[in-house]
PDB file of C-alpha atoms and ligand atoms in Angstrom:
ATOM      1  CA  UNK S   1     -10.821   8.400   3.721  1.00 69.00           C
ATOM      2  CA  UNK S   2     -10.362  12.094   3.693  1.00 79.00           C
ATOM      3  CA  UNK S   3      -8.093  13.958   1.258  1.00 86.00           C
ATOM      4  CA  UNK S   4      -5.332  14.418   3.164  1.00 86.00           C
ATOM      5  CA  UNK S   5      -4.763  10.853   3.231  1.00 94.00           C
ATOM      6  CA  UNK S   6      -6.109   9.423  -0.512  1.00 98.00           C
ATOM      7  CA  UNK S   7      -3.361   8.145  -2.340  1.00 98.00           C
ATOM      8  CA  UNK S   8      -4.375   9.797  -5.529  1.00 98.00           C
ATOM      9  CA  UNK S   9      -4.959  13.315  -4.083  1.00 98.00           C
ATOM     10  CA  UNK S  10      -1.545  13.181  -2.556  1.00 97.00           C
ATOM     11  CA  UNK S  11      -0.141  11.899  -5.799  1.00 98.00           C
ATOM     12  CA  UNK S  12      -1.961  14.685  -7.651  1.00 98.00           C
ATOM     13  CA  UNK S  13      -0.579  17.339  -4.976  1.00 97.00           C
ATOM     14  CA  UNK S  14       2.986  15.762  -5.728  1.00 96.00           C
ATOM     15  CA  UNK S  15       3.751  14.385  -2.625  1.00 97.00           C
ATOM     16  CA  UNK S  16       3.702  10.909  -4.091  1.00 97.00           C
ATOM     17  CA  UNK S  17       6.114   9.799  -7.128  1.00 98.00           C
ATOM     18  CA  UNK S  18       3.875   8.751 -10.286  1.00 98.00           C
ATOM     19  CA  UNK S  19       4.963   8.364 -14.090  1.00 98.00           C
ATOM     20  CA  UNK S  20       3.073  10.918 -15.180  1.00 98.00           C
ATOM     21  CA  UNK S  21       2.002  11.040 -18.425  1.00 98.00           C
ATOM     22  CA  UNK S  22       0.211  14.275 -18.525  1.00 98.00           C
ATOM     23  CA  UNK S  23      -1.035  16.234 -16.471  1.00 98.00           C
ATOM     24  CA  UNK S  24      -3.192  20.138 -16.702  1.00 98.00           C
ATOM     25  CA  UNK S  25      -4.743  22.273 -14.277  1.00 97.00           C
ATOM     26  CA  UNK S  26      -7.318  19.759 -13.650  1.00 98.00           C
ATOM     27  CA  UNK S  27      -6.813  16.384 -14.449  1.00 98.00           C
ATOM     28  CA  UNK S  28      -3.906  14.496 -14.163  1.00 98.00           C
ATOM     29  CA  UNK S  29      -3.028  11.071 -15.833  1.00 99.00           C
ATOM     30  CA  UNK S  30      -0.130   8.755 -14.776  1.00 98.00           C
ATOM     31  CA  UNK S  31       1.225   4.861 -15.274  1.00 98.00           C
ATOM     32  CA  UNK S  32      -0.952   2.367 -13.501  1.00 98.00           C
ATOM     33  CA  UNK S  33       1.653   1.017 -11.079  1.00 98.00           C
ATOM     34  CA  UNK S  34       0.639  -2.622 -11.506  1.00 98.00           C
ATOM     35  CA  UNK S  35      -0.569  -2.796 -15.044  1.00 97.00           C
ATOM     36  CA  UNK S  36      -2.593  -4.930 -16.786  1.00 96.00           C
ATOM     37  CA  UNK S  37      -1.862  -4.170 -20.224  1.00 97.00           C
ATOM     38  CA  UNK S  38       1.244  -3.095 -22.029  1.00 98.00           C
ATOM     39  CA  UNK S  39      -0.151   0.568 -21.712  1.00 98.00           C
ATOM     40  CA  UNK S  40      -2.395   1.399 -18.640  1.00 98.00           C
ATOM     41  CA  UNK S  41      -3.135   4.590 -17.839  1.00 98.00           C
ATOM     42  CA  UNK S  42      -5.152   5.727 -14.725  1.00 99.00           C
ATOM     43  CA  UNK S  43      -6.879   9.709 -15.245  1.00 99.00           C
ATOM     44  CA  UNK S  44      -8.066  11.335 -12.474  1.00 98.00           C
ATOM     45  CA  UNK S  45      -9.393  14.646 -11.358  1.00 98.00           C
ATOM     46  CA  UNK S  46      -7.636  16.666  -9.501  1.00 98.00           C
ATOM     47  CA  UNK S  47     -10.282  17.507  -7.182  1.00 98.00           C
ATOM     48  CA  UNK S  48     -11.700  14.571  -4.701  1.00 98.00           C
ATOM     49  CA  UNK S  49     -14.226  12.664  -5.371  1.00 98.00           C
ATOM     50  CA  UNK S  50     -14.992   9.241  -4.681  1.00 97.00           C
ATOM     51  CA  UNK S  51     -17.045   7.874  -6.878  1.00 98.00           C
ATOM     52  CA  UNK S  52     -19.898   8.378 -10.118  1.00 98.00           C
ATOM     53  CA  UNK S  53     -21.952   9.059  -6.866  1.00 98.00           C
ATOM     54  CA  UNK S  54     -19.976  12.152  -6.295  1.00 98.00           C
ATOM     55  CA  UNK S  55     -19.625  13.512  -9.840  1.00 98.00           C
ATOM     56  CA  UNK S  56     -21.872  16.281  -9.422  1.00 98.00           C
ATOM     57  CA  UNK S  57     -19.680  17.980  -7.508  1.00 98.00           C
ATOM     58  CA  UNK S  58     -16.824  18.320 -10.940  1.00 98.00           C
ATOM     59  CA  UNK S  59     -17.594  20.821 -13.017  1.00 98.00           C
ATOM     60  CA  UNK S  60     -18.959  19.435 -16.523  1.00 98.00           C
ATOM     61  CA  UNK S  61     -16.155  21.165 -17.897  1.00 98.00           C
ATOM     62  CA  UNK S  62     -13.590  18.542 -16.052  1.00 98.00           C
ATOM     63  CA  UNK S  63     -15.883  15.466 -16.845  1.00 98.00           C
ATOM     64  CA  UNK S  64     -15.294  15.757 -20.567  1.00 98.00           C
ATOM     65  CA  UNK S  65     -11.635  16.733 -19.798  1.00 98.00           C
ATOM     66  CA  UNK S  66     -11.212  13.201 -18.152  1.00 98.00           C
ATOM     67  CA  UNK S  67     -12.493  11.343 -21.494  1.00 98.00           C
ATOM     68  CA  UNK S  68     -10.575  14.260 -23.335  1.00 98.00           C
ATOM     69  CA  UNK S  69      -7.400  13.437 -21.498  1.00 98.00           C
ATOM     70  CA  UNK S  70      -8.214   9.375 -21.965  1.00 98.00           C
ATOM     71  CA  UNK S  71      -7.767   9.844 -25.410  1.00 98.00           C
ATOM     72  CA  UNK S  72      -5.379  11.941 -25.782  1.00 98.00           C
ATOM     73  CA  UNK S  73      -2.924  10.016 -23.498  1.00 98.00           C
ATOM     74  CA  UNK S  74      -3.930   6.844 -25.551  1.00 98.00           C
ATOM     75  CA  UNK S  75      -3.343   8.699 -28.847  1.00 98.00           C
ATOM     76  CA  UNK S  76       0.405   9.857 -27.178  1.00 98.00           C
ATOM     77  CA  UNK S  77       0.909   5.732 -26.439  1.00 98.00           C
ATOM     78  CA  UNK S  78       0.449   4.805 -29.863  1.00 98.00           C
ATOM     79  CA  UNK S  79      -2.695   2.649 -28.948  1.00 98.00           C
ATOM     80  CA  UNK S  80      -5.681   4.349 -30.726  1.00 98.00           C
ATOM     81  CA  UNK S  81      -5.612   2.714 -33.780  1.00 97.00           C
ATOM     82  CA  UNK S  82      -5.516  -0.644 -32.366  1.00 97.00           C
ATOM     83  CA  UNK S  83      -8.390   0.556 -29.241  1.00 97.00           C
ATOM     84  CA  UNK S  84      -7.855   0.670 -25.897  1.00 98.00           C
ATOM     85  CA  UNK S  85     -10.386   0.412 -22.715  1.00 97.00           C
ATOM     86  CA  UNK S  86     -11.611   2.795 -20.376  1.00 98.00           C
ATOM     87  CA  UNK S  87     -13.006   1.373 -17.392  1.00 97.00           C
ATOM     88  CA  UNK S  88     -14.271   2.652 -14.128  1.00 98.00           C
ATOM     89  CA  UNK S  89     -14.093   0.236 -11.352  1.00 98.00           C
ATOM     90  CA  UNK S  90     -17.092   1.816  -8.802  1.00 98.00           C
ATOM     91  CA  UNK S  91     -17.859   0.338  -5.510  1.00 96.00           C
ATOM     92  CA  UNK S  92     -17.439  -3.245  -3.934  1.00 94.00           C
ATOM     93  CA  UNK S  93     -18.869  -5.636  -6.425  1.00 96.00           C
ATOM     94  CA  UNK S  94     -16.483  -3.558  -9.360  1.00 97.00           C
ATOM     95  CA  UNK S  95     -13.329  -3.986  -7.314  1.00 95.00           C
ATOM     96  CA  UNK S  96     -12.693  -0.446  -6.656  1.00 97.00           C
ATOM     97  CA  UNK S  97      -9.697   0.011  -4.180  1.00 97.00           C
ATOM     98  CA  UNK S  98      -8.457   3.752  -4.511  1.00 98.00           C
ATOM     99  CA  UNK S  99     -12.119   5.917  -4.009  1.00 97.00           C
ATOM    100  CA  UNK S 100     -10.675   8.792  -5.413  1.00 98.00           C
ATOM    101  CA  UNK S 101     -12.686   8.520  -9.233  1.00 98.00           C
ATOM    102  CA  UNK S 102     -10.613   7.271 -12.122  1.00 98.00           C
ATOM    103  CA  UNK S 103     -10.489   6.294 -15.269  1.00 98.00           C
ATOM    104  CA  UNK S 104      -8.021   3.261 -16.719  1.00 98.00           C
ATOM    105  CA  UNK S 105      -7.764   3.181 -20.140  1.00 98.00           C
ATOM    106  CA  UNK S 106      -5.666   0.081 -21.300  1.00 98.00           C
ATOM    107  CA  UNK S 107      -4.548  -0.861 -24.478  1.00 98.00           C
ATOM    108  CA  UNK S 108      -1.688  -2.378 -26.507  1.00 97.00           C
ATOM    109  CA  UNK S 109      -3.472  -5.918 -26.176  1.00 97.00           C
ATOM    110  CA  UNK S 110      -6.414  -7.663 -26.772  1.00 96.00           C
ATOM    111  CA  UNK S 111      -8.624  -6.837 -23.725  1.00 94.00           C
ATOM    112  CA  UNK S 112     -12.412  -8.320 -23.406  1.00 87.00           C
ATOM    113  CA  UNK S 113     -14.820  -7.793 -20.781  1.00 85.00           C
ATOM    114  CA  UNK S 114     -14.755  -7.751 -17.651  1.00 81.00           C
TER     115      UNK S 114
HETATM  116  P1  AMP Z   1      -9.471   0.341  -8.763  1.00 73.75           P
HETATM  117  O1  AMP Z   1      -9.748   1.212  -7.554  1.00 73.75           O
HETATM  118  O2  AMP Z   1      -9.923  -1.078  -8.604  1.00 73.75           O
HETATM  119  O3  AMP Z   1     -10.024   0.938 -10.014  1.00 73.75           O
HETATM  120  O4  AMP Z   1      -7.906   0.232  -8.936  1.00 73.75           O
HETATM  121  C1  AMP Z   1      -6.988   1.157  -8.446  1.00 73.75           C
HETATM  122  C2  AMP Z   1      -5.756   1.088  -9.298  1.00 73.75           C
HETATM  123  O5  AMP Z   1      -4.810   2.006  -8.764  1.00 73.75           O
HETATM  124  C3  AMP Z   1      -5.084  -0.292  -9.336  1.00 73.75           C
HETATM  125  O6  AMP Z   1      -5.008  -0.708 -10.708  1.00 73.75           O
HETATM  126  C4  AMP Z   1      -3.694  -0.037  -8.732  1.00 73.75           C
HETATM  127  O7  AMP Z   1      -2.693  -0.766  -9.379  1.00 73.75           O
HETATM  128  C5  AMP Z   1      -3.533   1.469  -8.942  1.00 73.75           C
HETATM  129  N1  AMP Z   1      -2.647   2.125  -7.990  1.00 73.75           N
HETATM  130  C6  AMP Z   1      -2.701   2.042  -6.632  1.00 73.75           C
HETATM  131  N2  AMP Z   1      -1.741   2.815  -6.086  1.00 73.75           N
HETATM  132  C7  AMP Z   1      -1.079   3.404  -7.103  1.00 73.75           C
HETATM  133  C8  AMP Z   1       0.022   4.310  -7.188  1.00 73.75           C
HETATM  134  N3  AMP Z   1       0.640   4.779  -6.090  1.00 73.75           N
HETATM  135  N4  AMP Z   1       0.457   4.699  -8.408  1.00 73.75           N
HETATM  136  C9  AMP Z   1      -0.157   4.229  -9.528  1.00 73.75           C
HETATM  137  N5  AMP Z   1      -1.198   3.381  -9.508  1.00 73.75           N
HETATM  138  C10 AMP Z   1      -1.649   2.962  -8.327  1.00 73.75           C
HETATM  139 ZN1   ZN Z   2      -8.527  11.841  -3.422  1.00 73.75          ZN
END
């Protein structure tokens, strides 16, 4: 899947509609569109990568933005206090279907694991 045609680069270049719910020169964070959870959140980098495998390639400055920007958008929701989740789906046996990284972070219910 190259870049030009990942649905979350193209969403973070604003050629796709999301309900963003913030977004800086990095990292961008917008509405899961089928949630699981009264809030869910996904938070992406702006810059492509796939996967964990891949990470090297973000400056360490925009990994802790991502958590950063997790909580901070959770914190905007109204969910801290109660907890939320942030999950990374990576690779086949996880579930991942978008391989542009991202973090959900769900809340507003009761969520266990997996
Ligand atoms: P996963 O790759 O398993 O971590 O999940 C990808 C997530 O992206 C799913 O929860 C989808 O509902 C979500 N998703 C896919 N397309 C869009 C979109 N255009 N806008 C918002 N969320 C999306
Ligand atoms: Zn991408």
């Amino acid at each position: 899947m190259s870049e030009a045609d990942c649905i979350f680069c193209r969403i973070a270049r604003g050629e796709i509609d999301a309900e963003v719910v913030h977004d800086e020169d990095d990292v961008l964070a917008f509405k899961d569109i089928n949630s699981k959870a009264p809030f869910h959140a996904l938070v992406i980098p702006k810059e492509h990568v796939a996967n964990l495998e891949e990470i090297g390639a973000l400056p360490d400055t925009v990994v802790k933005r991502l958590f950063e920007v997790a909580s901070a958008v959770a914190e905007k929701a109204g969910v801290t206090e109660g907890g939320y989740a942030v999950r990374i789906n990576n690779g086949r046996d996880a579930g991942q279907e978008v391989f542009h990284l991202h973090l959900h972070v769900m809340g507003g219910k009761r969520l266990g694991m997996p």
